[in-house]
Coordinates of C-alpha atoms and ligand atoms in Angstrom, one line a residue:
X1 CA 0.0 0.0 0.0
X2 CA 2.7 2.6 1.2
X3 CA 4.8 1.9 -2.4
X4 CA 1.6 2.1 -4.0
X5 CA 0.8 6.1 -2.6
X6 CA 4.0 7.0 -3.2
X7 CA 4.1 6.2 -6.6
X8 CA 1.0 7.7 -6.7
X9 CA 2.4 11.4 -5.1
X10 CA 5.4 11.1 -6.8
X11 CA 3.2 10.8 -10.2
X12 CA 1.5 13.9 -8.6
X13 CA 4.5 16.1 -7.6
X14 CA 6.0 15.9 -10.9
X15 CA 3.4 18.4 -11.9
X16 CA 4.5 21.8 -10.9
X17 CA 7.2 20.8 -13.2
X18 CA 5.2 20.4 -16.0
X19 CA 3.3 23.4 -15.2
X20 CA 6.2 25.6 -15.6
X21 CA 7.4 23.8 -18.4
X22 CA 4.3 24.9 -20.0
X23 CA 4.5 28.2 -18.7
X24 CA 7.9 28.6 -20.4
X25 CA 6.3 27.7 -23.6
X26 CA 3.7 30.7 -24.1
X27 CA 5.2 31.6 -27.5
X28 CA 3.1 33.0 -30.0
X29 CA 3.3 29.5 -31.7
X30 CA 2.7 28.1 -28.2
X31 CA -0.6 30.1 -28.3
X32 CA -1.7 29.2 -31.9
X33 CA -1.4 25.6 -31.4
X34 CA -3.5 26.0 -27.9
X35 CA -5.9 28.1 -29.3
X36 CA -6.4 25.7 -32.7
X37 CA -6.8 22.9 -30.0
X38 CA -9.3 24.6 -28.1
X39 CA -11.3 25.0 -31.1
X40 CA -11.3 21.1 -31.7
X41 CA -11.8 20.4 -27.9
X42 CA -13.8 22.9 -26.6
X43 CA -13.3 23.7 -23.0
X44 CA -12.1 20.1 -22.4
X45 CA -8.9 20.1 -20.2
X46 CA -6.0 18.2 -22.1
X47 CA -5.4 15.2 -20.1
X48 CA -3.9 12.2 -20.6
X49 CA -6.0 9.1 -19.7
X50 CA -3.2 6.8 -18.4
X51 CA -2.5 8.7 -15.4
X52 CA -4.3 10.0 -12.5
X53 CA -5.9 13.0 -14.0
X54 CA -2.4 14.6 -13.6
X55 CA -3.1 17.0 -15.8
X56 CA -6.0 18.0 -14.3
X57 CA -4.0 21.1 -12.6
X58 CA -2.4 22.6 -15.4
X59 CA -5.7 23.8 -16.9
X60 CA -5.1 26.8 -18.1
X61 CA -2.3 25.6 -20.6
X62 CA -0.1 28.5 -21.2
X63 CA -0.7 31.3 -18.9
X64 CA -0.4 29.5 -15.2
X65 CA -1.2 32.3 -12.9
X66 CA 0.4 30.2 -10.2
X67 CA 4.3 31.7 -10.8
X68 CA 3.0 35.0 -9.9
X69 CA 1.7 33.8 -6.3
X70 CA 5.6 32.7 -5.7
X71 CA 5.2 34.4 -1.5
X72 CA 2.4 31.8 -1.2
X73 CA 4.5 28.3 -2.9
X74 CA 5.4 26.5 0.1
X75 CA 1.7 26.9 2.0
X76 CA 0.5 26.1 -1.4
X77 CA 2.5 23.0 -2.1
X78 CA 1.6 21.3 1.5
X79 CA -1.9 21.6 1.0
X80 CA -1.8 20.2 -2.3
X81 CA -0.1 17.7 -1.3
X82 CA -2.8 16.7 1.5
X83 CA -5.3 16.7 -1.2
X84 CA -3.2 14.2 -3.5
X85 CA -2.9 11.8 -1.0
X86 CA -6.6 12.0 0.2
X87 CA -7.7 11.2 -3.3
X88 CA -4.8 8.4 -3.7
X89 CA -6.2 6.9 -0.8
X90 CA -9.8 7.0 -2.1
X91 CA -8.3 6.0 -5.3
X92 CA -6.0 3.0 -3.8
X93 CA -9.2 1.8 -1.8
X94 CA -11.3 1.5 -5.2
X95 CA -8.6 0.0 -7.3
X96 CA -7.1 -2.8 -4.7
X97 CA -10.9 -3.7 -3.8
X98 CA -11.7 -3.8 -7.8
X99 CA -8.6 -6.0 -8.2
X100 CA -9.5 -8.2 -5.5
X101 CA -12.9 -8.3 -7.1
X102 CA -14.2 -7.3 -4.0
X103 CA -17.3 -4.8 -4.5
X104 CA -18.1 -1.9 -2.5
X105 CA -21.2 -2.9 -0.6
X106 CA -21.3 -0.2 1.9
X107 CA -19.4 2.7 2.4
X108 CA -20.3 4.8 5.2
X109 CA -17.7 3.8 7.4
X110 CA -15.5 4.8 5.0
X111 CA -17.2 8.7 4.3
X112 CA -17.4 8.6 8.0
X113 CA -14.0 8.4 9.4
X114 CA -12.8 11.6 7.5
X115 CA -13.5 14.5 9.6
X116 CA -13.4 14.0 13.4
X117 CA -16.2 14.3 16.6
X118 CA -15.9 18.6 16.2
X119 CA -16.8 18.8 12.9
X120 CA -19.2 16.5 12.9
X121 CA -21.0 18.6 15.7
X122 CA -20.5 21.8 13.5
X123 CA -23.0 19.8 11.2
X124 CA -25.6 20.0 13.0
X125 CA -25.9 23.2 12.9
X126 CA -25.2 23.6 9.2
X127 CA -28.4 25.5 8.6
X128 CA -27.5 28.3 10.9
X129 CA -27.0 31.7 9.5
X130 CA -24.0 32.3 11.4
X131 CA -21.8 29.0 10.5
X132 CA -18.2 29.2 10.7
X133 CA -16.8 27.8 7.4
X134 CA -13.2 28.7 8.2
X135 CA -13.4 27.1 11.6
X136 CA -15.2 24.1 9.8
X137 CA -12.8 23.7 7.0
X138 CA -9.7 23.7 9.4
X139 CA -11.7 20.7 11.6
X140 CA -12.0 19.0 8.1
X141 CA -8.4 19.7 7.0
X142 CA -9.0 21.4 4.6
X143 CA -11.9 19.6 3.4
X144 CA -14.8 21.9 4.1
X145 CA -16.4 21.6 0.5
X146 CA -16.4 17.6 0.2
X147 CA -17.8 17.2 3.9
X148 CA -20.2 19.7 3.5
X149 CA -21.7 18.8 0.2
X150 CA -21.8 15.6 1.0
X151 CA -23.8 16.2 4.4
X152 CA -26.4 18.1 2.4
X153 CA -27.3 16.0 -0.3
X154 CA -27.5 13.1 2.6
X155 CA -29.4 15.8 4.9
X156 CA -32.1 16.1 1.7
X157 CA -32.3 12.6 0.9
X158 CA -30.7 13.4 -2.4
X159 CA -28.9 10.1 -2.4
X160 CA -31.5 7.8 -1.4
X161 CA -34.2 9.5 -3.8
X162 CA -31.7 9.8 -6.8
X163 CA -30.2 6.2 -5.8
X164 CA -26.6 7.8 -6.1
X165 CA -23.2 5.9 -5.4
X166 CA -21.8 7.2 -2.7
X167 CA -18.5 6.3 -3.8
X168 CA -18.7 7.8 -7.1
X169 CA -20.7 10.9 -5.5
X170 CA -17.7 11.0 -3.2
X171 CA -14.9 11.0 -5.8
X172 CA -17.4 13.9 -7.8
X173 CA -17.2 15.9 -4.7
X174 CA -13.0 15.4 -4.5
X175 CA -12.9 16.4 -8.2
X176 CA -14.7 19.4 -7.7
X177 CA -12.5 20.6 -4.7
X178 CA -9.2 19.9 -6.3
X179 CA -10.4 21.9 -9.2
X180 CA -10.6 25.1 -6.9
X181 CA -7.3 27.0 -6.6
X182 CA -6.1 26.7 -3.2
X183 CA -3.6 29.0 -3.6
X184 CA -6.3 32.0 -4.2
X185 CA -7.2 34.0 -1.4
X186 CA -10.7 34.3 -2.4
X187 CA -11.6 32.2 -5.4
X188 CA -11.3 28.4 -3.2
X189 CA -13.1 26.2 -2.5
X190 CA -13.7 27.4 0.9
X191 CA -16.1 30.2 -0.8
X192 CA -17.5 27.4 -2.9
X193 CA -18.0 25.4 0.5
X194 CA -19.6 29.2 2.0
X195 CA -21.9 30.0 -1.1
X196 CA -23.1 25.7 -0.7
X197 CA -23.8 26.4 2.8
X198 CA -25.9 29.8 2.2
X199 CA -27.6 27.9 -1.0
X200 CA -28.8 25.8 1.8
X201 CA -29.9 28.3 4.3
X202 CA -32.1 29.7 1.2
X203 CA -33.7 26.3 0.4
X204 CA -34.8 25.9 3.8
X205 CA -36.9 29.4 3.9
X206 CA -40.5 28.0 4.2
X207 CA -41.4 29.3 0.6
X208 CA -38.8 27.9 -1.6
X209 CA -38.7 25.0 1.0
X210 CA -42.9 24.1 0.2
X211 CA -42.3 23.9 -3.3
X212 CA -39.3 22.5 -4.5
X213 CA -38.8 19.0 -5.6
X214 CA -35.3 17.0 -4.9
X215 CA -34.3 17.4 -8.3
X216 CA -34.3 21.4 -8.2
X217 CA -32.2 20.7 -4.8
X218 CA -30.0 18.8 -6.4
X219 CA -29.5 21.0 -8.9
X220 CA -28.8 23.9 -6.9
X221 CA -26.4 22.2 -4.3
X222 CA -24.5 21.5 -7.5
X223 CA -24.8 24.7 -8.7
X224 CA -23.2 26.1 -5.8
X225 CA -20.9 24.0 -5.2
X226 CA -19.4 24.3 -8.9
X227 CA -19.8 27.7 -9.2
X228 CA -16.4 29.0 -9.4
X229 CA -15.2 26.2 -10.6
X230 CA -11.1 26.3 -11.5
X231 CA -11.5 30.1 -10.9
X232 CA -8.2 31.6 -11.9
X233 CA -7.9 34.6 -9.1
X234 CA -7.8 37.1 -12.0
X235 CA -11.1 38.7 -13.4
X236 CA -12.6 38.8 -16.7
X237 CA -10.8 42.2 -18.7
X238 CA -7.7 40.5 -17.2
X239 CA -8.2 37.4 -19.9
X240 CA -9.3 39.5 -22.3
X241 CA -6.2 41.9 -22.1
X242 CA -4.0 39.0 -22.3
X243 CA -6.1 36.9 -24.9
X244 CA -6.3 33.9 -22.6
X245 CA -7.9 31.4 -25.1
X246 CA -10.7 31.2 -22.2
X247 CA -12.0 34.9 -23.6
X248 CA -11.8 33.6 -27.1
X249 CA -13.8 30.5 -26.8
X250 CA -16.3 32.0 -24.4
X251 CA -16.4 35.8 -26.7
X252 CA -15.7 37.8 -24.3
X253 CA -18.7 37.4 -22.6
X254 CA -19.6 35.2 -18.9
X255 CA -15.9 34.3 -19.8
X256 CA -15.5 33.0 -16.2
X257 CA -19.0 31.5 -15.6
X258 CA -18.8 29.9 -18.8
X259 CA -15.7 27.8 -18.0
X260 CA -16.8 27.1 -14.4
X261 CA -20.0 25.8 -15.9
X262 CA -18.5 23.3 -18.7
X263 CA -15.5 22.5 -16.0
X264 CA -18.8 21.2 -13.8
X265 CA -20.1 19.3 -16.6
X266 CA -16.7 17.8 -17.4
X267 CA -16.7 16.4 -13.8
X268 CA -20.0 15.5 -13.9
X269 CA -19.6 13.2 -17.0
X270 CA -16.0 12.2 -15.7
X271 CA -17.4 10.9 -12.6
X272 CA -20.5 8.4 -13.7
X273 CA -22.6 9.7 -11.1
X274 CA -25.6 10.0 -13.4
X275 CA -24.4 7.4 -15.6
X276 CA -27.6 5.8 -14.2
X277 CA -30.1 8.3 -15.9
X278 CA -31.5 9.0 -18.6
X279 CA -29.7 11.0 -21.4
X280 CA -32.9 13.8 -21.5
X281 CA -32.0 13.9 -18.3
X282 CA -28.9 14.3 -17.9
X283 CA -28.5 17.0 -20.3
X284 CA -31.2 18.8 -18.7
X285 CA -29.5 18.8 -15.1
X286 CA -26.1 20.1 -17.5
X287 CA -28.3 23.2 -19.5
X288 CA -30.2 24.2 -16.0
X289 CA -26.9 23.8 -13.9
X290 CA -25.3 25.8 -16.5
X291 CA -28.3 28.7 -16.4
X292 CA -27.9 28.7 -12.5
X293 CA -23.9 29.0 -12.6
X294 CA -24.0 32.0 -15.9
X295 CA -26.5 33.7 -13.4
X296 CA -23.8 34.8 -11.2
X297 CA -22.2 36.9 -13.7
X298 CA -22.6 40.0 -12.1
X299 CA -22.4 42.3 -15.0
X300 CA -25.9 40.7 -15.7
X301 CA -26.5 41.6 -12.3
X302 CA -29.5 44.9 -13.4
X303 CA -31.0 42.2 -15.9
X304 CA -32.1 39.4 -13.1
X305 CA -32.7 42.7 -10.7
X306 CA -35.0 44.3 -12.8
X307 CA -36.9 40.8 -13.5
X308 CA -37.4 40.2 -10.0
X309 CA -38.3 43.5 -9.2
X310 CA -41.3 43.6 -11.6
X311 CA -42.4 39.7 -10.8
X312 CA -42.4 41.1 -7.4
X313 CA -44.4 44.3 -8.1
X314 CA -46.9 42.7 -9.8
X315 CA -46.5 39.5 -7.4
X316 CA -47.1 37.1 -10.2
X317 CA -44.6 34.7 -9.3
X318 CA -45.6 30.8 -9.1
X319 CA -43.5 28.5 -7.4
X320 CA -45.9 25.8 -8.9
X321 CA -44.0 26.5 -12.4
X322 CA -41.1 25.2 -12.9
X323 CA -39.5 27.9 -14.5
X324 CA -40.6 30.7 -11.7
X325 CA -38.8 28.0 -9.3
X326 CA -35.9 28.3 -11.7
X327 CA -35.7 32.1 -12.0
X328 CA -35.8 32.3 -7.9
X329 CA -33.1 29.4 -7.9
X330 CA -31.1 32.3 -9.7
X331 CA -31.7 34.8 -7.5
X332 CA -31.5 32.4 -4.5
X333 CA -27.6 31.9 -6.0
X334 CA -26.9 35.1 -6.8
X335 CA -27.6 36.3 -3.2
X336 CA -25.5 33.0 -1.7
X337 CA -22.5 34.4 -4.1
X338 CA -22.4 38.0 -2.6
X339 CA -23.8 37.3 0.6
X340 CA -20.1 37.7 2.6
X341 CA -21.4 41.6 3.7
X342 CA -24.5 40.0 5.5
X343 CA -22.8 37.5 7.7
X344 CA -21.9 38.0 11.1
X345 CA -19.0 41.3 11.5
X346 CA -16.2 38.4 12.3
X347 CA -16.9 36.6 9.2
X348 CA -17.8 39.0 6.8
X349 CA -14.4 41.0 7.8
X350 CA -12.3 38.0 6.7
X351 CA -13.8 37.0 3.1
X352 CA -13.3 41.4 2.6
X353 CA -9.8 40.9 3.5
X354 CA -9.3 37.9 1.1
X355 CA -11.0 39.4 -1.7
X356 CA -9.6 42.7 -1.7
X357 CA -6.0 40.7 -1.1
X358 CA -7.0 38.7 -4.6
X359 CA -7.8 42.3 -6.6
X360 CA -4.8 43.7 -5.1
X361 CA -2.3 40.7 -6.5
X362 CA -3.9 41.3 -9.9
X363 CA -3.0 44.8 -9.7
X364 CA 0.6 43.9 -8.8
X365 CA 0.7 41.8 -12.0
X366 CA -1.3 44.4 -14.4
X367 CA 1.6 46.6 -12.6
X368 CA 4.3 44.1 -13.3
X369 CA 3.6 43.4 -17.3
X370 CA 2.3 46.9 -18.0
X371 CA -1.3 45.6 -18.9
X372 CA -3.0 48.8 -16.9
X373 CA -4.1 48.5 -13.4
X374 CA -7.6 47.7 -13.1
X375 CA -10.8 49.4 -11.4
X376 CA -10.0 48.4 -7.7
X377 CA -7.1 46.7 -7.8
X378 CA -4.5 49.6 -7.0
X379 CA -3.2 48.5 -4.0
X380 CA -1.9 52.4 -3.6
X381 CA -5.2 53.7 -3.8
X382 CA -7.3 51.7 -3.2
X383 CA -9.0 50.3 0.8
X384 CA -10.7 47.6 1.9
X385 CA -13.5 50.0 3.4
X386 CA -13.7 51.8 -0.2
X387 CA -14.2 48.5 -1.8
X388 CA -16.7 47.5 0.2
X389 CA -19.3 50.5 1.0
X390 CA -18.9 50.3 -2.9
X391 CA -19.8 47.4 -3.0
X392 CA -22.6 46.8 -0.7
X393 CA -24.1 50.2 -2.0
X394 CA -24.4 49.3 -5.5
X395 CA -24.9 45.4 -5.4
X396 CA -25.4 43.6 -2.1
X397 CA -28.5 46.1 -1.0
X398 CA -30.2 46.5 -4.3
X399 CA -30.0 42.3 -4.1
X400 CA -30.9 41.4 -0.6
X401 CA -33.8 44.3 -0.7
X402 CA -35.2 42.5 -3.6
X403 CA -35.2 39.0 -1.4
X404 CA -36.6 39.9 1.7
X405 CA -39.7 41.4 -0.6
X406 CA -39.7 37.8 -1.9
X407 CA -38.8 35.8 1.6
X408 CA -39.6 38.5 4.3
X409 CA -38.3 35.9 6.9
X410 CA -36.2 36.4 10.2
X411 CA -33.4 35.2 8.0
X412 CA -33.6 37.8 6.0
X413 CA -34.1 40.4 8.5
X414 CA -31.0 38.9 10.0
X415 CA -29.1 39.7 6.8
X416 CA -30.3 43.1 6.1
X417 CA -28.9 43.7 9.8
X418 CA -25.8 42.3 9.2
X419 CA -25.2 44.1 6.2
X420 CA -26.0 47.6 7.7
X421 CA -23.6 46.8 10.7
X422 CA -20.8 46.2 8.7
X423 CA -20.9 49.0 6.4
X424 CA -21.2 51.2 9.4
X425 CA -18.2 49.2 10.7
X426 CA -16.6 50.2 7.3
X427 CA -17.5 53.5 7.5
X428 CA -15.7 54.0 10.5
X429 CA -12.7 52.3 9.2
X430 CA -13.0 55.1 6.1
X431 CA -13.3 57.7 8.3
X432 CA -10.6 57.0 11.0
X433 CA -8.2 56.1 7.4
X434 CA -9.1 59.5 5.6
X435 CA -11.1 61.6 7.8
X436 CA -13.6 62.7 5.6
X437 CA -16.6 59.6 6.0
X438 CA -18.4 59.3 2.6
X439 CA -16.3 58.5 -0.4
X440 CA -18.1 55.9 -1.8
X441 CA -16.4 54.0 -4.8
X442 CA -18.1 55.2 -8.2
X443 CA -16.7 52.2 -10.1
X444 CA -19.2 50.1 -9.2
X445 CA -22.0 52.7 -10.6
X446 CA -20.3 51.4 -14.1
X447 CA -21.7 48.7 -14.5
X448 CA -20.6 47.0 -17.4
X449 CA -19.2 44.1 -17.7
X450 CA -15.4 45.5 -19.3
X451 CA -15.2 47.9 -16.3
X452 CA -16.4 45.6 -13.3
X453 CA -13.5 44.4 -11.8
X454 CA -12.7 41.2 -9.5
X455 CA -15.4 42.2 -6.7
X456 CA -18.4 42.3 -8.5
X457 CA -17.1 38.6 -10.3
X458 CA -17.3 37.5 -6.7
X459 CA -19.3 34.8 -8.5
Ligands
NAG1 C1 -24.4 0.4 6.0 O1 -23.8 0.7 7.2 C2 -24.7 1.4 8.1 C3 -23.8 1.8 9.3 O2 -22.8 0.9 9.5 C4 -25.9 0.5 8.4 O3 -26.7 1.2 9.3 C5 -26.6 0.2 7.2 O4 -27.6 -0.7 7.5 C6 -25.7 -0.5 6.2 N1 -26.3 -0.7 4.9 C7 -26.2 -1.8 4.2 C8 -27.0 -1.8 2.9 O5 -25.5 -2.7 4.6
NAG2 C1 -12.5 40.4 -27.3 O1 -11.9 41.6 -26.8 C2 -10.6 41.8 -27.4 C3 -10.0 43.1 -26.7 O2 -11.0 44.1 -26.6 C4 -10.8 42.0 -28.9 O3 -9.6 42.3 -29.5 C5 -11.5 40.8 -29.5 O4 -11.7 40.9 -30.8 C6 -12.7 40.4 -28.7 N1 -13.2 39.2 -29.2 C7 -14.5 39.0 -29.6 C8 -14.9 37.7 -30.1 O5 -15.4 39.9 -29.5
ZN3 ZN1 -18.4 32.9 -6.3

């Protein structure tokens, strides 16, 4: 077994390797060959079939953002490397019972032992507003989006009802976490494992919770859980400027949300755990998956506001219809993507840190290759507390105003106090920083989608 996982990680650490082979590549001819590729593949990462999806991490083929994180390399490599060997274990366990011939009969033991007694008490109160994914995803090591996920679809009955493999709904779940960037400070898979957790806090609120059936749960767990999929920590002008073959295939537009959506479906066809289905419906759960995840493109963000907002003024929406369900399931997303401003002060303060730290290392690279700093991403002139009154002015109220006309729960009421706490909060940051109180960032005022910088892609 031990020879076995170390061939395994050794297979594994030869990657960075590759990686910066690659990166040393980006030649013009380099770029022509990918892009010619792409056009055959699609947004299919190249991989080679032999190995263990090795190539899974170099999936952005000739621009790999991670040399520019160089401060963060060792953190970065130690983590990955916990990951590999979780999923050589998982993977050892499958192929040494399949050689045996042995079958996988049942697997809870298995799933159980994974995270210990304290996060399986944080569980229990995984439908609480005020859930502490950072403290939850240390207790997991590092594991936050796997356990979770996987506690919710049990928690709904998802597997039972959609007789799913727990095995291969466990290796989906792996996939989908080692396809986050750990080495982003906002764009991980502990904001996927956040945005999951909200989704969840949204599906319980007694109206959505009446009338949806276990496949638009389903759905939307995924949805969330995929959403930023292989995110690269840069925004959307940034590919453009540096015609990333991404912004070519996608046109410019819901560059991001695009690839995060076929990245899902990849994994999802990768990992057989629909194979069981029918084709109808398996490309179904792919197109309304992929409507849920284009959603939270934020540029579109006046377009799904203005819908809502006349549904709800002329309070003509049906949650009988599947397609009302569907359009709320948007909104419901939209709000668990930008919801970091309505959670508790303590929270909230940590995910603005991290995001702002994420706009703020783009800037350093726009600064480094002369590509033009971008709208909030000037570390010299820029502030967390600008970002962010700008922020929740000009999206997170407009949004979460909207809801609570929909849902006028206590949940809701909790956000809305949230949020006004903490831009106070912010406010007084601004003011003790500059002593005048109320600059409030324009850029986000601009909103189109060549302007809108890193925050408002917080999708
Ligand atoms: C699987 O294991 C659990 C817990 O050990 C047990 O309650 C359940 O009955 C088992 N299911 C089957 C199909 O053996
Ligand atoms: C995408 O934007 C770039 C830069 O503005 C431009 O050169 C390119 O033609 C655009 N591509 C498409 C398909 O619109
Ligand atoms: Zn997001």
């Amino acid at each position: 077994f031990c020879i076995l996982q170390n061939v395994i990680v050794v297979l594994h650490e030869s990657l960075p390797l590759q990686a910066m082979f690659i990166c040393i590549l980006s030649l013009p001819l380099f770029h022509t060959f990918i892009s010619l590729l792409t056009l055959f593949l699609g947004d299919v990462r190249v991989r080679s079939r032999a190995g263990f999806e090795t190539e899974r991490r170099g999936s952005h083929p000739y621009i790999d953002f991670r040399i520019f994180h160089s401060n963060s390399e060792i953190e970065v490599s130690v983590s990955a490397r916990n990951v590999r060997r979780l999923l050589s274990f998982q993977r050892y366990l499958r192929s040494s019972r399949f050689f045996r011939g042995i079958t996988v009969p049942n697997s809870s033991n298995i799933l159980d032992d994974d995270y210990n007694g304290q996060a399986k008490c944080m569980l229990e109160k995984v439908g609480n507003w005020n859930f502490d994914i950072f403290l939850f995803d240390r207790l997991t090591n590092g594991n936050s989006l796997v356990s979770l996920t996987f506690h919710l679809f049990n928690l709904h009955g998802l597997i039972e009802h959609f007789q799913l493999d727990t095995m291969k709904l466990r290796r989906f779940l792996v996939m989908v976490q080692e396809d986050y960037h750990s080495q982003n400070p906002y764009h991980n898979a502990v904001h996927a494992a956040d945005v999951t957790q909200a989704m969840h806090c949204y599906l319980k609120e007694p109206k959505l919770s009446k009338s949806l059936t276990p496949w638009d749960v389903l759905l939307s767990l995924i949805a969330a859980a995929t959403h930023d999929l292989d995110h690269p920590g840069v925004n959307q002008p940034f590919l453009i400027k540096t015609n990333h073959y991404l912004a070519t295939l996608y046109k410019n537009t819901s560059v991001l949300e695009n690839h995060h959506w076929r990245s899902a479906v990849g994994l999802l066809r990768e990992s057989g755990l629909f194979a069981h289905m029918s084709l109808e419906n398996r490309q179904l759960m792919e197109s309304q998956i992929g409507d849920l995840i284009l959603a939270t493109d934020i540029s579109q963000q006046n377009e799904y506001l203005s819908m809502f907002r006349s549904h709800l003024d002329r309070g003509d929406l049906c949650l009988e219809n599947a397609n009302h369900r569907h359009f709320i399931l948007q909104m419901a997303l939209k709000c668990a993507d930008i919801c970091n401003p309505c959670r508790t002060w303590e929270l909230s303060k940590q995910w603005s840190e991290k995001v702002t730290e994420e706009f703020f290392h783009q800037g350093d690279i726009e600064k480094k290759y002369h590509l033009g700093v971008s709208p909030l991403c000037d570390r010299q002139t820029e502030t967390i507390a600008n970002i962010q009154i700008g922020f929740m002015t000009y999206l997170v109220e407009p949004l979460f105003g909207e809801w609570a006309r929909f849902s006028n729960t206590r949940l809701s009421q909790t956000m809305l106090g949230h949020l006004g706490l903490n831009k106070a909060s912010w406010k007084g940051v601004q003011r003790e920083q500059s002593g005048s109180g109320d600059d409030v960032d324009p850029t986000f005022e601009e909103m189109d989608s060549d302007i809108l910088p890193q925050e408002p892609r917080l999708s």
